[in-house]
Short mmCIF file of C-alpha atoms and ligand atoms in Angstrom, two decimals:
data_model
loop_
_atom_site.label_atom_id
_atom_site.label_comp_id
_atom_site.label_asym_id
_atom_site.label_seq_id
_atom_site.Cartn_x
_atom_site.Cartn_y
_atom_site.Cartn_z
CA ALA D 1 -0.02 0.04 -0.01
CA HIS D 2 1.30 3.56 -0.81
CA GLN D 3 1.45 6.12 1.86
CA TRP D 4 1.63 9.79 0.96
CA ARG D 5 5.52 10.58 1.56
CA GLY D 6 4.99 14.43 2.09
CA VAL D 7 5.50 17.15 -0.54
CA VAL D 8 9.09 17.05 -0.98
CA ARG D 9 9.36 13.44 -1.84
CA GLU D 10 6.07 13.40 -3.94
CA TYR D 11 7.22 16.50 -5.91
CA ALA D 12 10.96 15.81 -5.68
CA ASP D 13 11.52 16.15 -9.63
CA ARG D 14 10.19 19.87 -9.21
CA LEU D 15 12.05 20.92 -6.03
CA PRO D 16 15.72 21.59 -5.08
CA VAL D 17 16.46 18.25 -3.59
CA THR D 18 18.39 15.04 -4.79
CA GLU D 19 17.86 11.55 -4.11
CA SER D 20 20.44 11.69 -1.01
CA THR D 21 18.89 14.64 0.49
CA ARG D 22 17.97 14.22 4.12
CA VAL D 23 14.31 15.29 3.91
CA ILE D 24 12.63 16.66 7.11
CA THR D 25 9.03 15.82 6.84
CA LEU D 26 5.93 15.04 8.89
CA GLY D 27 3.95 13.86 5.95
CA GLU D 28 2.52 17.30 4.92
CA GLY D 29 0.49 17.99 1.80
CA GLY D 30 -1.92 15.76 0.18
CA THR D 31 -4.63 17.81 1.64
CA PRO D 32 -8.43 17.24 0.70
CA LEU D 33 -9.91 19.45 -2.18
CA VAL D 34 -13.42 19.47 -0.98
CA TYR D 35 -16.49 20.36 -3.21
CA ALA D 36 -18.23 23.43 -1.48
CA GLN D 37 -21.98 22.59 -2.16
CA LYS D 38 -23.41 25.77 -0.92
CA LEU D 39 -20.91 28.07 -2.46
CA SER D 40 -21.10 26.24 -5.60
CA ALA D 41 -25.08 26.38 -5.71
CA LEU D 42 -24.82 30.15 -4.85
CA THR D 43 -22.30 31.04 -7.63
CA GLY D 44 -23.14 28.58 -10.35
CA SER D 45 -19.64 27.55 -10.67
CA ASP D 46 -17.92 24.47 -9.08
CA VAL D 47 -16.15 25.90 -5.93
CA TYR D 48 -13.70 23.85 -4.15
CA LEU D 49 -11.93 24.23 -0.82
CA LYS D 50 -8.26 23.38 -0.45
CA VAL D 51 -8.38 22.53 3.07
CA GLU D 52 -4.95 23.48 4.41
CA GLY D 53 -5.91 22.94 8.08
CA MET D 54 -5.40 19.13 7.42
CA ASN D 55 -1.72 19.57 7.51
CA PRO D 56 0.20 17.95 10.39
CA THR D 57 0.37 21.23 12.46
CA GLY D 58 -2.88 22.52 10.95
CA SER D 59 -1.79 25.09 8.36
CA PHE D 60 -0.31 25.41 4.94
CA LYS D 61 2.99 26.57 6.44
CA ASP D 62 4.08 22.89 6.91
CA ARG D 63 4.54 22.69 2.97
CA GLY D 64 7.08 25.44 3.12
CA MET D 65 8.71 24.28 6.46
CA THR D 66 9.50 20.74 5.22
CA MET D 67 11.56 22.40 2.53
CA ALA D 68 12.97 25.24 4.60
CA MET D 69 13.96 22.82 7.30
CA THR D 70 15.40 20.28 4.75
CA ALA D 71 17.46 23.33 3.55
CA ALA D 72 18.60 24.34 7.07
CA VAL D 73 19.81 20.64 7.69
CA ALA D 74 21.57 20.73 4.35
CA ALA D 75 23.25 23.82 5.31
CA GLY D 76 24.55 22.53 8.60
CA ALA D 77 22.35 24.78 10.59
CA LYS D 78 21.92 23.97 14.32
CA ALA D 79 19.39 26.67 15.20
CA VAL D 80 16.55 28.11 13.28
CA VAL D 81 14.51 31.46 13.84
CA CYS D 82 11.28 32.76 12.47
CA ALA D 83 8.72 35.79 12.96
CA SER D 84 5.30 34.83 13.11
CA THR D 85 1.69 35.65 13.50
CA GLY D 86 1.54 32.02 14.94
CA ASN D 87 1.16 29.45 12.40
CA THR D 88 4.84 29.68 11.20
CA SER D 89 6.00 29.49 14.71
CA ALA D 90 3.78 26.17 15.18
CA SER D 91 5.23 24.74 12.20
CA ALA D 92 8.87 25.65 12.62
CA ALA D 93 8.80 24.46 16.23
CA ALA D 94 7.52 20.91 15.02
CA TYR D 95 9.67 20.51 12.07
CA ALA D 96 12.75 21.73 14.08
CA THR D 97 12.09 19.11 16.55
CA THR D 98 11.92 16.51 13.70
CA ALA D 99 15.25 17.82 12.44
CA GLY D 100 16.96 17.94 15.77
CA LEU D 101 17.35 21.69 15.57
CA THR D 102 16.76 24.38 18.24
CA CYS D 103 13.98 26.82 17.28
CA ALA D 104 13.50 30.39 18.42
CA VAL D 105 10.14 32.22 17.43
CA LEU D 106 9.36 35.90 17.55
CA VAL D 107 5.64 36.70 17.82
CA PRO D 108 3.76 40.04 18.63
CA GLU D 109 2.90 40.02 22.14
CA GLY D 110 -0.85 39.31 22.92
CA LYS D 111 -1.81 38.93 19.09
CA ILE D 112 -1.39 35.27 18.51
CA ALA D 113 -4.08 32.60 18.89
CA MET D 114 -3.93 30.32 21.96
CA GLY D 115 -3.74 27.18 19.89
CA LYS D 116 -0.64 28.23 17.95
CA LEU D 117 1.15 29.51 21.01
CA SER D 118 0.60 26.16 22.71
CA GLN D 119 1.80 24.39 19.62
CA ALA D 120 5.11 26.19 19.51
CA ILE D 121 5.60 25.69 23.23
CA ALA D 122 4.60 22.16 23.12
CA HIS D 123 7.14 21.36 20.30
CA GLY D 124 9.72 23.07 22.47
CA ALA D 125 10.47 26.17 20.77
CA THR D 126 11.93 29.31 22.58
CA LEU D 127 9.04 31.64 22.19
CA LEU D 128 9.71 35.44 22.58
CA GLN D 129 6.88 37.70 22.55
CA VAL D 130 7.92 41.01 21.07
CA ASP D 131 6.51 44.26 22.10
CA GLY D 132 5.59 45.19 18.49
CA ASN D 133 3.83 43.75 15.52
CA PHE D 134 4.63 40.99 13.03
CA ASP D 135 6.59 43.47 10.77
CA ASP D 136 8.71 44.39 13.56
CA CYS D 137 9.45 40.73 14.51
CA LEU D 138 10.38 40.04 10.84
CA GLU D 139 12.94 42.76 10.86
CA ILE D 140 14.41 41.39 14.02
CA ALA D 141 14.49 37.74 12.64
CA ARG D 142 16.20 38.99 9.46
CA LYS D 143 18.82 40.96 11.23
CA LEU D 144 19.33 38.11 13.76
CA ALA D 145 19.86 35.67 10.95
CA GLU D 146 22.52 37.97 9.30
CA ALA D 147 24.57 38.61 12.39
CA TYR D 148 24.06 35.52 14.43
CA PRO D 149 24.45 31.52 13.60
CA VAL D 150 20.67 31.03 13.30
CA PHE D 151 18.91 29.98 9.94
CA LEU D 152 15.85 32.12 8.90
CA VAL D 153 12.75 30.01 8.10
CA ASN D 154 10.37 32.86 6.99
CA SER D 155 8.94 32.90 3.62
CA VAL D 156 11.81 35.30 2.44
CA ASN D 157 13.68 32.09 2.40
CA PRO D 158 13.19 30.89 -1.22
CA ALA D 159 12.90 27.04 0.19
CA ARG D 160 9.48 28.06 1.76
CA ILE D 161 8.10 29.31 -1.43
CA GLU D 162 9.48 26.23 -3.13
CA GLY D 163 7.63 23.90 -0.69
CA GLN D 164 4.44 26.03 -0.77
CA LYS D 165 4.21 25.85 -4.56
CA THR D 166 3.09 22.13 -4.18
CA ALA D 167 -0.38 23.00 -3.24
CA ALA D 168 -0.86 24.47 -6.88
CA PHE D 169 0.43 21.10 -8.14
CA GLU D 170 -2.03 19.12 -6.15
CA ILE D 171 -4.95 21.09 -7.26
CA VAL D 172 -4.01 20.68 -10.99
CA ASP D 173 -3.42 16.86 -10.29
CA ALA D 174 -6.82 16.55 -8.58
CA LEU D 175 -8.89 18.52 -11.09
CA GLY D 176 -7.16 17.49 -14.10
CA ASP D 177 -6.27 21.09 -15.11
CA ALA D 178 -5.79 24.43 -13.32
CA PRO D 179 -8.82 26.04 -11.97
CA ASP D 180 -10.25 29.36 -13.75
CA ILE D 181 -10.14 31.29 -10.47
CA HIS D 182 -7.85 30.79 -7.55
CA VAL D 183 -8.99 32.66 -4.39
CA LEU D 184 -6.74 32.98 -1.12
CA PRO D 185 -5.81 35.16 1.92
CA VAL D 186 -3.01 37.53 1.75
CA GLY D 187 -0.72 38.50 4.62
CA ASN D 188 2.97 38.34 4.11
CA ALA D 189 2.21 37.50 0.58
CA GLY D 190 4.29 34.22 0.39
CA ASN D 191 1.56 31.91 -0.62
CA ILE D 192 0.05 33.99 -3.30
CA SER D 193 3.65 34.08 -4.67
CA ALA D 194 4.03 30.40 -4.21
CA TYR D 195 0.68 29.32 -5.81
CA TRP D 196 1.52 31.39 -8.88
CA LYS D 197 4.96 30.01 -9.09
CA GLY D 198 3.61 26.35 -8.93
CA TYR D 199 0.79 27.00 -11.37
CA LYS D 200 3.28 28.71 -13.89
CA GLU D 201 5.61 25.51 -13.56
CA TYR D 202 2.62 23.19 -14.32
CA ALA D 203 1.45 25.23 -17.31
CA ALA D 204 4.62 25.37 -19.41
CA GLU D 205 7.69 22.99 -20.08
CA THR D 206 9.93 23.88 -17.02
CA LYS D 207 13.64 23.45 -16.61
CA TYR D 208 14.84 22.46 -13.24
CA GLU D 209 18.59 22.75 -12.29
CA SER D 210 20.21 19.87 -10.87
CA GLN D 211 21.17 19.93 -7.15
CA ASP D 212 23.96 17.54 -7.32
CA GLY D 213 25.96 18.65 -10.53
CA GLY D 214 24.02 16.35 -12.82
CA GLU D 215 22.00 17.18 -15.86
CA ALA D 216 19.42 19.71 -15.51
CA ARG D 217 15.88 18.39 -16.20
CA THR D 218 13.07 19.71 -18.43
CA LEU D 219 9.56 18.56 -17.48
CA PRO D 220 6.78 18.81 -19.88
CA SER D 221 3.53 21.08 -19.05
CA VAL D 222 0.76 19.48 -16.83
CA SER D 223 -1.99 22.02 -17.14
CA THR D 224 -3.49 23.67 -20.21
CA LYS D 225 -4.15 27.11 -18.53
CA LEU D 226 -3.48 29.48 -15.67
CA PRO D 227 -5.92 30.52 -13.17
CA VAL D 228 -6.86 34.15 -12.19
CA MET D 229 -5.45 35.08 -8.77
CA TRP D 230 -7.69 36.65 -6.40
CA GLY D 231 -6.14 37.77 -3.04
CA PHE D 232 -7.99 39.00 0.02
CA GLN D 233 -6.62 40.99 2.76
CA ALA D 234 -8.27 42.12 6.05
CA ALA D 235 -9.50 45.68 5.49
CA GLY D 236 -7.36 47.11 8.62
CA ALA D 237 -4.31 45.34 7.32
CA ALA D 238 -4.63 45.81 3.33
CA PRO D 239 -1.28 47.37 2.33
CA PHE D 240 -1.79 46.12 -1.33
CA VAL D 241 -5.18 47.91 -1.54
CA ALA D 242 -3.47 51.08 -0.04
CA GLY D 243 -0.59 50.68 -2.38
CA HIS D 244 2.03 51.02 0.35
CA PRO D 245 2.79 49.61 3.87
CA ILE D 246 0.49 50.08 6.65
CA THR D 247 2.16 51.16 10.03
CA ASN D 248 -0.34 49.90 12.39
CA PRO D 249 -2.30 46.88 10.83
CA GLU D 250 -5.44 45.78 12.72
CA THR D 251 -7.80 42.82 12.34
CA ILE D 252 -9.34 40.03 14.41
CA ALA D 253 -7.96 37.65 11.86
CA THR D 254 -4.44 37.69 13.60
CA ALA D 255 -2.94 35.47 10.97
CA ILE D 256 -2.97 38.13 8.46
CA ARG D 257 -2.37 41.17 10.83
CA ILE D 258 0.59 42.34 8.62
CA GLY D 259 1.32 45.69 7.19
CA ASN D 260 4.56 45.47 5.37
CA PRO D 261 4.44 42.12 3.53
CA ALA D 262 7.86 40.70 2.68
CA SER D 263 6.93 39.17 -0.80
CA TRP D 264 5.54 42.36 -2.20
CA ASP D 265 6.75 42.23 -5.77
CA THR D 266 6.15 38.57 -6.38
CA ALA D 267 2.64 38.94 -5.20
CA VAL D 268 1.87 41.98 -7.32
CA ALA D 269 3.46 40.10 -10.21
CA ALA D 270 0.95 37.10 -9.38
CA ARG D 271 -2.05 39.65 -9.43
CA ASP D 272 -1.11 41.54 -12.53
CA GLU D 273 0.31 38.65 -14.79
CA SER D 274 -2.90 36.56 -13.99
CA GLY D 275 -5.37 39.30 -14.58
CA GLY D 276 -6.33 39.09 -11.02
CA LEU D 277 -6.94 41.26 -7.88
CA ILE D 278 -6.01 41.86 -4.40
CA ASP D 279 -8.87 43.36 -2.45
CA ALA D 280 -9.86 43.95 1.00
CA VAL D 281 -12.71 42.24 3.18
CA THR D 282 -13.70 43.59 6.52
CA ASP D 283 -13.66 41.57 9.95
CA GLU D 284 -17.40 41.34 9.83
CA GLN D 285 -17.12 39.71 6.27
CA ILE D 286 -14.38 37.44 7.45
CA LEU D 287 -16.51 36.42 10.23
CA ALA D 288 -19.48 35.82 8.19
CA ALA D 289 -17.65 33.61 5.75
CA HIS D 290 -16.19 31.78 8.81
CA ARG D 291 -19.68 31.01 9.87
CA TRP D 292 -20.74 30.05 6.20
CA LEU D 293 -17.80 27.60 6.22
CA SER D 294 -18.81 25.84 9.56
CA ALA D 295 -22.46 25.92 9.12
CA LYS D 296 -22.95 25.23 5.51
CA GLU D 297 -19.79 23.45 4.15
CA ALA D 298 -18.74 21.66 7.30
CA VAL D 299 -15.31 23.08 7.06
CA PHE D 300 -13.93 24.70 10.26
CA VAL D 301 -11.26 27.27 9.63
CA GLU D 302 -9.60 30.00 11.69
CA PRO D 303 -10.67 33.40 10.90
CA GLY D 304 -7.80 34.49 8.59
CA SER D 305 -8.51 31.45 6.41
CA ALA D 306 -11.93 32.59 5.86
CA ALA D 307 -10.77 35.78 3.98
CA SER D 308 -10.76 33.83 0.66
CA VAL D 309 -14.37 32.78 1.13
CA ALA D 310 -15.23 36.19 2.43
CA GLY D 311 -13.65 37.65 -0.88
CA LEU D 312 -15.56 35.16 -2.97
CA LEU D 313 -18.86 36.17 -1.37
CA LYS D 314 -18.05 39.85 -1.81
CA GLN D 315 -17.24 39.36 -5.44
CA HIS D 316 -20.46 37.35 -5.76
CA GLU D 317 -22.55 40.12 -4.24
CA ALA D 318 -20.92 42.57 -6.63
CA GLY D 319 -21.94 40.35 -9.58
CA LYS D 320 -18.34 39.53 -10.43
CA VAL D 321 -18.25 35.68 -10.04
CA PRO D 322 -18.93 34.14 -13.48
CA ALA D 323 -21.10 30.98 -13.67
CA GLY D 324 -19.89 27.72 -15.10
CA LYS D 325 -16.20 28.05 -14.08
CA THR D 326 -13.90 26.08 -11.72
CA ILE D 327 -12.92 28.02 -8.63
CA VAL D 328 -10.64 26.92 -5.85
CA CYS D 329 -10.56 28.78 -2.46
CA THR D 330 -7.64 28.05 -0.22
CA VAL D 331 -8.52 27.70 3.57
CA THR D 332 -5.20 28.14 5.04
CA GLY D 333 -5.65 27.01 8.80
CA HIS D 334 -7.67 24.82 11.04
CA GLY D 335 -10.43 26.18 13.15
CA LEU D 336 -9.00 24.51 16.33
CA LYS D 337 -6.27 27.09 16.24
CA ASP D 338 -8.40 29.79 17.30
CA PRO D 339 -11.90 28.49 18.22
CA GLN D 340 -13.20 31.42 20.36
CA TRP D 341 -14.86 32.83 17.15
CA ALA D 342 -16.94 30.07 16.75
CA LEU D 343 -18.67 31.02 19.99
CA ARG D 344 -19.50 34.53 18.94
CA THR D 345 -22.98 35.33 17.87
CA GLU D 346 -23.59 37.37 14.91
CA GLY D 347 -24.41 40.28 17.05
CA GLY D 348 -21.01 39.93 18.88
CA GLY D 349 -22.45 38.18 21.96
CA GLN D 350 -21.27 34.94 23.33
CA VAL D 351 -22.97 31.58 22.73
CA GLU D 352 -23.89 29.95 25.96
CA PRO D 353 -24.70 26.12 25.58
CA VAL D 354 -28.09 25.34 27.12
CA LYS D 355 -28.08 23.45 30.34
CA VAL D 356 -30.38 20.72 31.04
CA ALA D 357 -31.21 18.30 34.05
CA ASN D 358 -29.83 14.82 34.01
CA ASP D 359 -32.73 12.99 32.86
CA VAL D 360 -33.98 11.83 29.24
CA VAL D 361 -37.41 13.55 29.71
CA SER D 362 -35.62 16.92 30.18
CA VAL D 363 -33.31 16.36 27.35
CA ALA D 364 -36.24 15.42 24.97
CA ALA D 365 -37.91 18.49 25.90
CA ALA D 366 -34.99 20.80 25.50
CA LEU D 367 -34.72 19.16 21.79
CA GLY D 368 -38.37 19.86 21.19
CA LEU D 369 -39.03 15.85 20.68
CA GLU D 370 -42.36 14.24 21.07
CA PRO D 371 -42.40 10.49 22.17
CA SER D 372 -42.49 8.22 19.20
CA ALA D 373 -45.90 6.70 18.35
N1 F0G U 401 -3.70 32.31 6.49
C1 F0G U 401 -3.30 31.85 7.55
C2 F0G U 401 -4.00 30.91 8.61
C3 F0G U 401 -1.82 32.36 7.85
O1 F0G U 401 -1.24 31.87 9.09
C4 F0G U 401 -1.23 33.17 7.07
C5 F0G U 401 0.17 33.72 7.38
C6 F0G U 401 -1.93 33.58 5.93
C7 F0G U 401 -2.98 33.07 5.66
C8 F0G U 401 -1.28 34.44 4.88
O2 F0G U 401 -0.29 33.85 4.13
O3 F0G U 401 1.53 35.40 4.59
O4 F0G U 401 1.83 33.71 2.77
O5 F0G U 401 0.27 35.65 2.64
N2 F0G U 401 0.76 33.38 8.51
C9 F0G U 401 2.26 33.88 8.68
C10 F0G U 401 2.58 33.12 10.17
C11 F0G U 401 2.43 35.25 8.71
O6 F0G U 401 3.68 33.90 10.76
O7 F0G U 401 2.17 32.23 10.57
P1 F0G U 401 0.82 34.71 3.52
#
């Protein structure tokens, strides 16, 4: 029986590794592409969700981290560092443990979800809460890696983008061709850059340099087309919409609370080369999409992940979603990372589970059931 071997081994011929590379993996990738029944019915297109919360640490970051940690080990690193809004730190901590490296993570104080904080600590990272935002953390992490013996595993490391491009490969492999539209949340902008790279490599004959001095290999195209890329930022943290970095980004979607994205140029290129857009959605639209995903599609995500679907719903309301197309929305992280939002009512109140006495009649009454005839 064949077991999925993780993205680096599954897509080794399109990644910077060789047969002899020591691959650091937890079996990431191979995530479900779930048909979204209600979004499809609403739009008249076939809408799929790429459910990245099903990765080993519960987010898409694992695709990049397997490659980054593999590169760290190949470089002889003993310690890695990253800045994070939470998911990268959880992933780095887990993969560093697998690799046998020490891991330091810099997170914005008080602004990361409890699940992610717990993961980083559980996997043994040294977690430092910085009195600043993600952008400040990333600046420090970059300077640290320049001046001290620590290996940077943020998405400014090209290995991260290489690993993350495999999500586009999986989608094409599952659908038989690229979708017409790909929708995803945008924060530091590594992921939109990675997807676009993956889609482009699958749409054309692509040459990959050898890593061990052997022959470069040229692989044939797999897909016949490229998708239009639609990225969505949180309205309070939307530098691409503003056209310049934002000094004090704010959103309840802490994963994408970023004002100065590192992968600026490659994200703009993905948007423009694909004829797509990067737009903003409000926190209320994000929470409405979060509720839609849980209640209608049975997919539980963290708020930042719901920005993609919030964007699709916004575009639909504006009459801008064509019917008869294939659309993929990436939902980037698991709902259990940041579960508090599920207990919030539409009006902003708190859901209180109904209390009931310890007997069947009371439970039946609470459920509005009549005895069977
Ligand atoms: N969705 C989730 C759940 C994320 O954690 C992130 C980024 C994004 C979307 C945005 O992806 O940065 O590639 O544009 N999280 C990073 C982190 C910043 O530190 O975990 P992006």
